[in-house]
GROMACS .gro file of C-alpha atoms in nm:
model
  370
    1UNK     CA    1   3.548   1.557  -3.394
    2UNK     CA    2   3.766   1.233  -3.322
    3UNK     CA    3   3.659   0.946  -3.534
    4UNK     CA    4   3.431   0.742  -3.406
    5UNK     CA    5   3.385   0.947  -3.092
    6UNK     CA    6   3.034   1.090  -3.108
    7UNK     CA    7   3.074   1.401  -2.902
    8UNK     CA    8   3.244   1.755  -3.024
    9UNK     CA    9   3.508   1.707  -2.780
   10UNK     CA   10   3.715   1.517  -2.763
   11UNK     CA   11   3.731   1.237  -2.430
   12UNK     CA   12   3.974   1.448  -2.297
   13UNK     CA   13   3.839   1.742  -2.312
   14UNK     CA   14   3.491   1.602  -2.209
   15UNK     CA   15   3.673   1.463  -1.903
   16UNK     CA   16   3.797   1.792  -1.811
   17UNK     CA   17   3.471   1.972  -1.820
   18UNK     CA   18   3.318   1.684  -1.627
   19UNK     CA   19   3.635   1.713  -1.402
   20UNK     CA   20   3.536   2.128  -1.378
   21UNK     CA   21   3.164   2.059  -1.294
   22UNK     CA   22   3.235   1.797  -1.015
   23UNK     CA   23   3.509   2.064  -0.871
   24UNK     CA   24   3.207   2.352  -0.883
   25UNK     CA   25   2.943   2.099  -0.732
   26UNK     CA   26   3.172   2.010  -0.468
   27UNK     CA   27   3.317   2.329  -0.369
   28UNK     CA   28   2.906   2.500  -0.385
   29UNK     CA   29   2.884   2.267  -0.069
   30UNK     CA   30   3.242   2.319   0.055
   31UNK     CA   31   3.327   1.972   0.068
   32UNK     CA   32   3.665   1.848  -0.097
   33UNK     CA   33   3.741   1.550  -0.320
   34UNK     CA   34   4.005   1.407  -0.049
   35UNK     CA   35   3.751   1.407   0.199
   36UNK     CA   36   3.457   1.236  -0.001
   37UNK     CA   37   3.698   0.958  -0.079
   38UNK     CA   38   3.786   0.901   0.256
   39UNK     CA   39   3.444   0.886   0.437
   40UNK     CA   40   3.304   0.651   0.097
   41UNK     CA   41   3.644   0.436   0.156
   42UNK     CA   42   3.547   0.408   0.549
   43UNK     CA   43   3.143   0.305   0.480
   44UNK     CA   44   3.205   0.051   0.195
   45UNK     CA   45   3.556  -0.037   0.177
   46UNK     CA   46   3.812  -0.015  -0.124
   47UNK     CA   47   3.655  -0.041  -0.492
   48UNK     CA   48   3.693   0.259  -0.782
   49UNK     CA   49   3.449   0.522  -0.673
   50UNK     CA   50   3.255   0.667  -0.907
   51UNK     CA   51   3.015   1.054  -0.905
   52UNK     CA   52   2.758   0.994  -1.134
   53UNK     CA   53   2.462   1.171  -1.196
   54UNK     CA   54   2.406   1.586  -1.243
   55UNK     CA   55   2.694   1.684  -1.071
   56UNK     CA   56   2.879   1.521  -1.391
   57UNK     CA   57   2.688   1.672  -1.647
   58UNK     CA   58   2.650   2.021  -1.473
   59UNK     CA   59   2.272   2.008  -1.402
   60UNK     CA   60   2.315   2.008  -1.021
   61UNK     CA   61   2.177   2.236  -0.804
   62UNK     CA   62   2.162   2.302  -0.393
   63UNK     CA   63   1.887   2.022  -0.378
   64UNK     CA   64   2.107   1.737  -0.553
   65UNK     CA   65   2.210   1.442  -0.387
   66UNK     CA   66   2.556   1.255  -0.426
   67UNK     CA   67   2.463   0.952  -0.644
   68UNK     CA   68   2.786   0.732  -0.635
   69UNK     CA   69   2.841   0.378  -0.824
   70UNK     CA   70   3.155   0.158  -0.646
   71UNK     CA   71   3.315  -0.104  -0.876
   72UNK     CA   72   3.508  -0.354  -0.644
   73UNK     CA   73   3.727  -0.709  -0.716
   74UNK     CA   74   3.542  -0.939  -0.541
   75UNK     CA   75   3.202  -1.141  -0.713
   76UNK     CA   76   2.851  -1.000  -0.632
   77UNK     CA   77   2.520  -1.196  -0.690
   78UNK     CA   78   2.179  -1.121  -0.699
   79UNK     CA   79   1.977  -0.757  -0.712
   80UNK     CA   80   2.184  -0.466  -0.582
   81UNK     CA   81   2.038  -0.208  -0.312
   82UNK     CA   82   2.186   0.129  -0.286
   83UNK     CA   83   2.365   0.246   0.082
   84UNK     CA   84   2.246   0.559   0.198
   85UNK     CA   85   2.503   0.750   0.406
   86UNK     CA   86   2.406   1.092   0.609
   87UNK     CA   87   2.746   1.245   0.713
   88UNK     CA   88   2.760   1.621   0.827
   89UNK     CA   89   2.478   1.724   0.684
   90UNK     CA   90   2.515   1.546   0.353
   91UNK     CA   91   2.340   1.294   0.181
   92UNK     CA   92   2.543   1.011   0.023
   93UNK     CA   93   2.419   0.753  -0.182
   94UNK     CA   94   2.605   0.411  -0.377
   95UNK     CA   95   2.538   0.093  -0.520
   96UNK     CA   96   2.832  -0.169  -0.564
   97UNK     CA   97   2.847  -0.396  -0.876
   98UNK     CA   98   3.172  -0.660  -0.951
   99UNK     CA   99   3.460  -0.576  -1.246
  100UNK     CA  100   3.361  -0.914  -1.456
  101UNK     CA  101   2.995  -0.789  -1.470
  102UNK     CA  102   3.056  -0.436  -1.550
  103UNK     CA  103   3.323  -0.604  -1.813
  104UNK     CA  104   3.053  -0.833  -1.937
  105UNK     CA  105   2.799  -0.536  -1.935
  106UNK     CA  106   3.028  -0.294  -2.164
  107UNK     CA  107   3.082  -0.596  -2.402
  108UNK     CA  108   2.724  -0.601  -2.433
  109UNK     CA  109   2.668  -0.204  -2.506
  110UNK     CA  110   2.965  -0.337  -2.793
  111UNK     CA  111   2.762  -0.645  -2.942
  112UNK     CA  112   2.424  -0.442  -2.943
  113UNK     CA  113   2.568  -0.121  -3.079
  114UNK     CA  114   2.690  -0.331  -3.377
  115UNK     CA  115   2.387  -0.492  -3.433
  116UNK     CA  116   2.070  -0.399  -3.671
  117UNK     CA  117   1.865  -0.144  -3.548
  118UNK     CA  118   1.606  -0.380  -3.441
  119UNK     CA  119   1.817  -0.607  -3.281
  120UNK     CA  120   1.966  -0.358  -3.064
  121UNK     CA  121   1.594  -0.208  -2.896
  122UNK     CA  122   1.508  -0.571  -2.814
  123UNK     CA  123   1.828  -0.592  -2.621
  124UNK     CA  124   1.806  -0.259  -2.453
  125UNK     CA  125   1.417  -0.301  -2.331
  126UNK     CA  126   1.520  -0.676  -2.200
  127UNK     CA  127   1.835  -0.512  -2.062
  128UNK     CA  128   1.717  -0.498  -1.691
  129UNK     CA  129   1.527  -0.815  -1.706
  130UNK     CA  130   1.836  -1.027  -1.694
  131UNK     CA  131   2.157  -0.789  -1.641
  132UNK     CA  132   2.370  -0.613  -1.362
  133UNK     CA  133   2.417  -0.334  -1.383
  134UNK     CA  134   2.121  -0.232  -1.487
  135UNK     CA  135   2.036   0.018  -1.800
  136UNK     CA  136   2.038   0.356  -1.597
  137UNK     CA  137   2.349   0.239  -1.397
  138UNK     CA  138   2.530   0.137  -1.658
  139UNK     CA  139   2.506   0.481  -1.824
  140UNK     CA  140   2.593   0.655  -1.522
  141UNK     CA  141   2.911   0.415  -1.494
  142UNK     CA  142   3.013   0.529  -1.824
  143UNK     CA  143   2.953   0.847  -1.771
  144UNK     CA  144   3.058   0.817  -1.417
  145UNK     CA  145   3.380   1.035  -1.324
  146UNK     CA  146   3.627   0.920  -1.032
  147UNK     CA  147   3.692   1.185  -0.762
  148UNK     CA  148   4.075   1.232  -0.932
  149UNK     CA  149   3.920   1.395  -1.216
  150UNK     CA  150   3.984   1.075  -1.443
  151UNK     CA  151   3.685   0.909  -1.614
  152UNK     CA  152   3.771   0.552  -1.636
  153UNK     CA  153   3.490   0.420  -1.881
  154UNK     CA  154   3.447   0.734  -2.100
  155UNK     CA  155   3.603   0.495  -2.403
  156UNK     CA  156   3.226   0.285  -2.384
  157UNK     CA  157   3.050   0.619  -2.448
  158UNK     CA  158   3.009   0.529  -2.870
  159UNK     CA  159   2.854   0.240  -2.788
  160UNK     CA  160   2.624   0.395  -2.506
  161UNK     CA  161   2.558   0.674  -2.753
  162UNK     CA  162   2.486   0.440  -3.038
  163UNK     CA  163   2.223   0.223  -2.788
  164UNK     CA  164   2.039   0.475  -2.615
  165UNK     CA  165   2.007   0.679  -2.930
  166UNK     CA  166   1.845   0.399  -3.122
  167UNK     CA  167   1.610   0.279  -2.820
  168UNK     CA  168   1.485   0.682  -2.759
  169UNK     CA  169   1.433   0.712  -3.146
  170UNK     CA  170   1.196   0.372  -3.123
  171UNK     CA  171   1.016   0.527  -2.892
  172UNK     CA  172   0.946   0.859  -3.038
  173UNK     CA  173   0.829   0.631  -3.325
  174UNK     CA  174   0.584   0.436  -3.155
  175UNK     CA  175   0.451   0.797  -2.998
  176UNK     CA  176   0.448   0.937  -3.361
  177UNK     CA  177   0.208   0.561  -3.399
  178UNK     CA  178  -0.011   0.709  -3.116
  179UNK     CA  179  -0.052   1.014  -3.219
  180UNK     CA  180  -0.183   0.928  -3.575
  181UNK     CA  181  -0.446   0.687  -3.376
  182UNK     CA  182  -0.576   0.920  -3.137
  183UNK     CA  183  -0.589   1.201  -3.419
  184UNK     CA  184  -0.746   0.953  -3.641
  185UNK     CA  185  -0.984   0.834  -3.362
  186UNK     CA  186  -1.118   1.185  -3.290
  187UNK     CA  187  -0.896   1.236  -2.953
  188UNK     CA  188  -0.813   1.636  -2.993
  189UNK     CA  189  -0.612   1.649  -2.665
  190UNK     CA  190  -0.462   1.286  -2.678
  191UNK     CA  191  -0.280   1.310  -2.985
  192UNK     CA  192  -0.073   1.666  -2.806
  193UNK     CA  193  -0.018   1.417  -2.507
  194UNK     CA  194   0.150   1.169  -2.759
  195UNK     CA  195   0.320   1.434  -2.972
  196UNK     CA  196   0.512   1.609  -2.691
  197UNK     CA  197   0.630   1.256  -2.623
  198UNK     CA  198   0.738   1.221  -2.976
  199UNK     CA  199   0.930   1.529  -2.967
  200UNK     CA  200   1.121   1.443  -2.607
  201UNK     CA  201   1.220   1.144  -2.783
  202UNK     CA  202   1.388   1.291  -3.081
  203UNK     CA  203   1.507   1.523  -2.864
  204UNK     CA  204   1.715   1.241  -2.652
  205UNK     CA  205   1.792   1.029  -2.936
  206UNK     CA  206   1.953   1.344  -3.103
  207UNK     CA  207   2.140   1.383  -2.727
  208UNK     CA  208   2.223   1.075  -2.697
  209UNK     CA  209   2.367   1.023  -3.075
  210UNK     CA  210   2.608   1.356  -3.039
  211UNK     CA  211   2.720   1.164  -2.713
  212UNK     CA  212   2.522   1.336  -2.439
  213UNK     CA  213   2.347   1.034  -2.268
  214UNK     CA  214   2.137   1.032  -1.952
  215UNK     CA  215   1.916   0.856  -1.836
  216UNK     CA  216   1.668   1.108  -1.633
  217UNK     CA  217   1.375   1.203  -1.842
  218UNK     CA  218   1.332   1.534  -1.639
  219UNK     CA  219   1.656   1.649  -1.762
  220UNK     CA  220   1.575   1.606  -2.133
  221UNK     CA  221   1.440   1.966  -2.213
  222UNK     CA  222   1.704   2.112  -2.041
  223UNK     CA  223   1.974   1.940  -2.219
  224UNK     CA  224   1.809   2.029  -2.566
  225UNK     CA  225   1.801   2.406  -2.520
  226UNK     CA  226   2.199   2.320  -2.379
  227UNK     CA  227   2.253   2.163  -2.697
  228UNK     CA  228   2.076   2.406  -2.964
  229UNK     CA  229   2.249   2.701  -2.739
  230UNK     CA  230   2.594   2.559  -2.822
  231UNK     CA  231   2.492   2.428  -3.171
  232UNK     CA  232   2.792   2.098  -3.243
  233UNK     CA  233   2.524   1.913  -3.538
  234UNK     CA  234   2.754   1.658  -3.650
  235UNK     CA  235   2.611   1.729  -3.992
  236UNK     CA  236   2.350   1.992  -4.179
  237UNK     CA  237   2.105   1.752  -4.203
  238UNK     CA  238   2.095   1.691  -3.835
  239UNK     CA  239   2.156   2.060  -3.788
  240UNK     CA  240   1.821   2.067  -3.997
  241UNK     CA  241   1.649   1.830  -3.798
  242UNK     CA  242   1.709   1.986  -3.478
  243UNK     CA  243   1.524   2.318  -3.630
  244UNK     CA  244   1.256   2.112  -3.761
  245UNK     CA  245   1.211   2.001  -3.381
  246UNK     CA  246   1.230   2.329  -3.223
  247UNK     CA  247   0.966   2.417  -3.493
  248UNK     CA  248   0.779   2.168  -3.357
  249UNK     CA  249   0.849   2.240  -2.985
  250UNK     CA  250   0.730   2.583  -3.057
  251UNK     CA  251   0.393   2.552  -3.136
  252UNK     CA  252   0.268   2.191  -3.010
  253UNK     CA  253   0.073   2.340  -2.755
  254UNK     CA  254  -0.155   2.539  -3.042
  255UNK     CA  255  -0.305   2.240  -3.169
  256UNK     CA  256  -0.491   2.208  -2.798
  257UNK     CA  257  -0.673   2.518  -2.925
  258UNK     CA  258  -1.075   2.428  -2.953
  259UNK     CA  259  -1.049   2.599  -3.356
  260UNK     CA  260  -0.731   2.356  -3.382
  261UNK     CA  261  -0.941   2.012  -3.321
  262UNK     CA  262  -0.958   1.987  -3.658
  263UNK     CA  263  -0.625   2.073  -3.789
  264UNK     CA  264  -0.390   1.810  -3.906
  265UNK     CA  265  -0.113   1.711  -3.648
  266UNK     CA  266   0.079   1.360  -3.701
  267UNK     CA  267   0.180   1.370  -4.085
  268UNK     CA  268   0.411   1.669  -3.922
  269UNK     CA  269   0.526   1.434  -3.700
  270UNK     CA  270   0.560   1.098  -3.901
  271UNK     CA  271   0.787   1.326  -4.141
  272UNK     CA  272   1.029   1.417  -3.812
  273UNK     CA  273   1.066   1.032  -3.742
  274UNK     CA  274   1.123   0.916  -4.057
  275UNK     CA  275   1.384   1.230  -4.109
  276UNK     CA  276   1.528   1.113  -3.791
  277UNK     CA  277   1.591   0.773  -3.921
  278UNK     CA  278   1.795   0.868  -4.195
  279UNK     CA  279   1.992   1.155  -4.040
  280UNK     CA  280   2.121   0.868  -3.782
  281UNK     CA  281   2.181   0.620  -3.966
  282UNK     CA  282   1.976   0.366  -3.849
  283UNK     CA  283   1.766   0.318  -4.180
  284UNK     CA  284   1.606   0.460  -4.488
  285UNK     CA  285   1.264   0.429  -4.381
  286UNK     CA  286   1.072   0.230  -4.149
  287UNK     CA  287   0.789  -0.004  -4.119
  288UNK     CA  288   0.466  -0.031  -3.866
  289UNK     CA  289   0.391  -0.413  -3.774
  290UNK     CA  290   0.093  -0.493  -3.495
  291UNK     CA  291   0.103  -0.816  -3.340
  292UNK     CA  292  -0.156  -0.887  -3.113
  293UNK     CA  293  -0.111  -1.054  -2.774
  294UNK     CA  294  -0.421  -1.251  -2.710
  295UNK     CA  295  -0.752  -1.402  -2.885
  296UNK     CA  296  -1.060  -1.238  -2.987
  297UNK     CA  297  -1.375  -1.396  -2.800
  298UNK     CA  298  -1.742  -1.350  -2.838
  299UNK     CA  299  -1.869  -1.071  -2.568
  300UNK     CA  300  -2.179  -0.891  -2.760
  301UNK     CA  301  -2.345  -0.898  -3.044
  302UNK     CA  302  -2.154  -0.704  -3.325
  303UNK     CA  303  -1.836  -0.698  -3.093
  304UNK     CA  304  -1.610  -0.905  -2.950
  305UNK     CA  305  -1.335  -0.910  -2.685
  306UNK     CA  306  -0.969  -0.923  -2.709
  307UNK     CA  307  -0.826  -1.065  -2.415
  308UNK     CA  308  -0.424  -1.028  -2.382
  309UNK     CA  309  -0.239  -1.363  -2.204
  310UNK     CA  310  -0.193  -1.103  -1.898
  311UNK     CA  311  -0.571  -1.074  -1.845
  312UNK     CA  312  -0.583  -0.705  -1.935
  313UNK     CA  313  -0.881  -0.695  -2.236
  314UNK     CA  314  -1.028  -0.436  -2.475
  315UNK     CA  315  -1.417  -0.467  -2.614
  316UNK     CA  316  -1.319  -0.407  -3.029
  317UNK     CA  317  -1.669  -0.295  -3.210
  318UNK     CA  318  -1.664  -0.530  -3.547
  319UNK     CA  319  -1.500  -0.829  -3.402
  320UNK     CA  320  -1.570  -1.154  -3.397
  321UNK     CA  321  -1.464  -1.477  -3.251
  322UNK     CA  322  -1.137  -1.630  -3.348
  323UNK     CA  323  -0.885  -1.379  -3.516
  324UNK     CA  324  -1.139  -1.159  -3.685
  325UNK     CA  325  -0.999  -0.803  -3.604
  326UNK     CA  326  -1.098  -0.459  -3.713
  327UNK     CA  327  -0.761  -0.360  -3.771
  328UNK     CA  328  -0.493  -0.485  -3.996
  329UNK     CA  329  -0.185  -0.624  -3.864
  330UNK     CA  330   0.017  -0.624  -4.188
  331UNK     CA  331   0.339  -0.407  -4.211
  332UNK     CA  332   0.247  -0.069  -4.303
  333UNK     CA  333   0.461   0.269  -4.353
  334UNK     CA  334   0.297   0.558  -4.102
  335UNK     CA  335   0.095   0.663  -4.384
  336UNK     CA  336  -0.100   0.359  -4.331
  337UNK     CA  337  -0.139   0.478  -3.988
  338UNK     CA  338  -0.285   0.800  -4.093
  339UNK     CA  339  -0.525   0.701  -4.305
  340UNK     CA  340  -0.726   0.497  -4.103
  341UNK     CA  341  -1.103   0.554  -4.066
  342UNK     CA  342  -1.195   0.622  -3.680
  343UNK     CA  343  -1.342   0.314  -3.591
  344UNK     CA  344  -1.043   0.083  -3.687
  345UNK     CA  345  -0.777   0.373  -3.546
  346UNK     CA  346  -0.965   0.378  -3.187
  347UNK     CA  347  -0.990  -0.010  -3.166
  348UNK     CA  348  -0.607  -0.045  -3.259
  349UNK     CA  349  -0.547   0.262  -3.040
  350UNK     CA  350  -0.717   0.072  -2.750
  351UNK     CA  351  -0.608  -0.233  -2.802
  352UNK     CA  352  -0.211  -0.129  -2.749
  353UNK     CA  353  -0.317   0.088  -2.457
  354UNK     CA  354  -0.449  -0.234  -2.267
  355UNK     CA  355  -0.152  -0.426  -2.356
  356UNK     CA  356  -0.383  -0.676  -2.588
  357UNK     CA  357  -0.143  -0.568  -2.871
  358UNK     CA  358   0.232  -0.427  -2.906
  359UNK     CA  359   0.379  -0.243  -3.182
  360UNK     CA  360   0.688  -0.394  -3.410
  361UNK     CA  361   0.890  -0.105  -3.562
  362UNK     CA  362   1.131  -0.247  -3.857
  363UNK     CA  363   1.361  -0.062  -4.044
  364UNK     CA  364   1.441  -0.077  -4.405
  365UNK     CA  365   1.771   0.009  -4.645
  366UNK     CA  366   1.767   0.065  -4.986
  367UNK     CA  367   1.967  -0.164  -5.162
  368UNK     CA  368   2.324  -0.028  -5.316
  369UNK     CA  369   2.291   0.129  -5.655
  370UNK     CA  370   1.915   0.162  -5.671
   0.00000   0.00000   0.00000
């Protein structure tokens, strides 16, 4: 593998079997390359033309549209709407953006992929908030390939693997949080629901950090069983993780049995997360913060209610006016998590489900030498 490029080919090579899925995609519908330019140039004008989506990373099928991104010279302002173009039978789709904010965009996958862990979710989830292109099209850009068989931004794809690996690894972690609530709170089919999150997560983060990024959740299954088919681990210990996963894959769906209810669920999980951390990189272990988004106010006797500053609010048994909580919000490992009693796992566990409290997920090193 080249150094410091986080797929097992190398961007060449990945270009070229890009290059051969586009020319299969295209010639399934018996269109060619010279004429797709020349009906895109006609509709929106000169710019670098970009095929993005399944075609590029061979998941298309008869039923898949042409997603297109256009990068053109000239300034652009404001949200972005995509042009939809029918032409013989086919339907075309693309969204314009300007050079200096794609520039300013890939120097931003840059700063964030070099940042700490934390650091770098924060500016993914505020990514579309404030930024052009957004998340999902900036991906595609990077992915995107040009309709000479060249992929211009392919050198951006460490970065992009580094960002979206750490953001889809957060998440899984704040599923694996979920899933030791609702087990601790009694929920027998909740906890599965928030499991098989946690294990699409790890799944994509694993993607995503041997360089296979996308976007499209519905792809993420079939990109795993690509990706354990054709084996690549960058190292044994991820080459262990991804069994550990498919372990897990394997026989989620037996804890839904009635005899199962009581059968542990998240420590299995917690362990994946926390193996996931170190296999990546991104820490030695990792901490559970709450931080709660409103005020607790009297409602009824023995309980009060926690109203969030968006006006969504959650009755917590044991409260009481002020900041009285029953629930700690002190950092904790996820075996905190898991040894909650019910009562303070299902308020917590209702609580982040009405938005009247978030989740802050820190990371920790060990220091050199120790």
């Amino acid at each position: 593998m080249p150094s410091g490029f986080p797929h097992a080919l190398s961007p060449e090579e990945l270009a070229a079997r890009r290059h051969a899925h586009v020319t299969a995609f295209l010639a399934a519908r018996g269109l060619s390359p010279e004429w797709l330019t020349r009906v895109m140039r006609e509709r929106t004008g000169d710019g670098r033309l970009l095929l993005t989506s399944s075609p590029v990373h061979g998941l298309a099928n008869h039923t898949s549209d042409f997603d297109f991104i256009r990068i053109q010279e000239e300034e652009l302002e404001g949200p972005r709407i995509s042009i939809k173009i029918f032409e013989e039978g086919h339907h075309l789709e693309v969204v314009s953006f300007s050079r200096a904010e794609l520039a300013a965009n890939l120097e931003e996958l840059e700063r964030l992929a070099a940042a700490p862990p934390e650091e770098t979710v924060a500016g993914f989830r505020a990514w579309d908030k404030v930024r052009e292109p957004r998340r999902k099209q900036t991906e595609r850009i990077v992915n995107g390939m040009a309709l000479d068989g060249t992929a211009p931004y392919l050198e951006a794809l460490p970065a992009l693997s580094t960002v979206w690996s750490r953001a889809s690894l957060q998440t899984a972690v704040e599923q694996v949080v979920h899933t030791a609530l609702a087990e601790a709170a009694g929920e027998t089919r909740g906890r599965v629901g928030y499991a098989l999150n946690a294990l699409l997560h790890v799944m994509d983060a694993l993607l995503s950090y041997h360089g296979d990024v996308y976007t499209t959740r519905k792809w993420y299954l079939l990109r795993w069983a690509r990706q354990v088919a054709d084996g690549g681990w960058r190292t044994e210990r991820l080459q262990a993780l991804a069994a550990d996963v498919e372990r897990l894959r394997k026989g989620v769906h037996q804890a839904l049995r009635p005899e199962a209810a009581a059968e542990p669920l998240a420590a299995s999980y917690a362990d994946l997360v926390r193996a996931a951390v170190r296999a990546t990189g991104v820490g030695d272990d990792l901490s559970v913060r709450v931080e709660v988004t409103g005020d607790v106010h009297p409602y009824l006797p023995g309980a009060g209610l926690l109203l969030s500053r968006g006006g969504s609010g959650v009755v917590l048994p044991g409260a009481g006016a002020g900041t009285d909580l029953p629930f700690t919000t002190e950092a904790t490992g996820l075996e905190g998590l898991l040894s909650l009693d019910a009562a303070a796992a299902g308020s917590l566990l209702r609580a982040l489900r009405a938005d009247a409290a978030r989740l802050r997920i820190g990371y920790t090193r060990q220091e050199a030498g120790r």
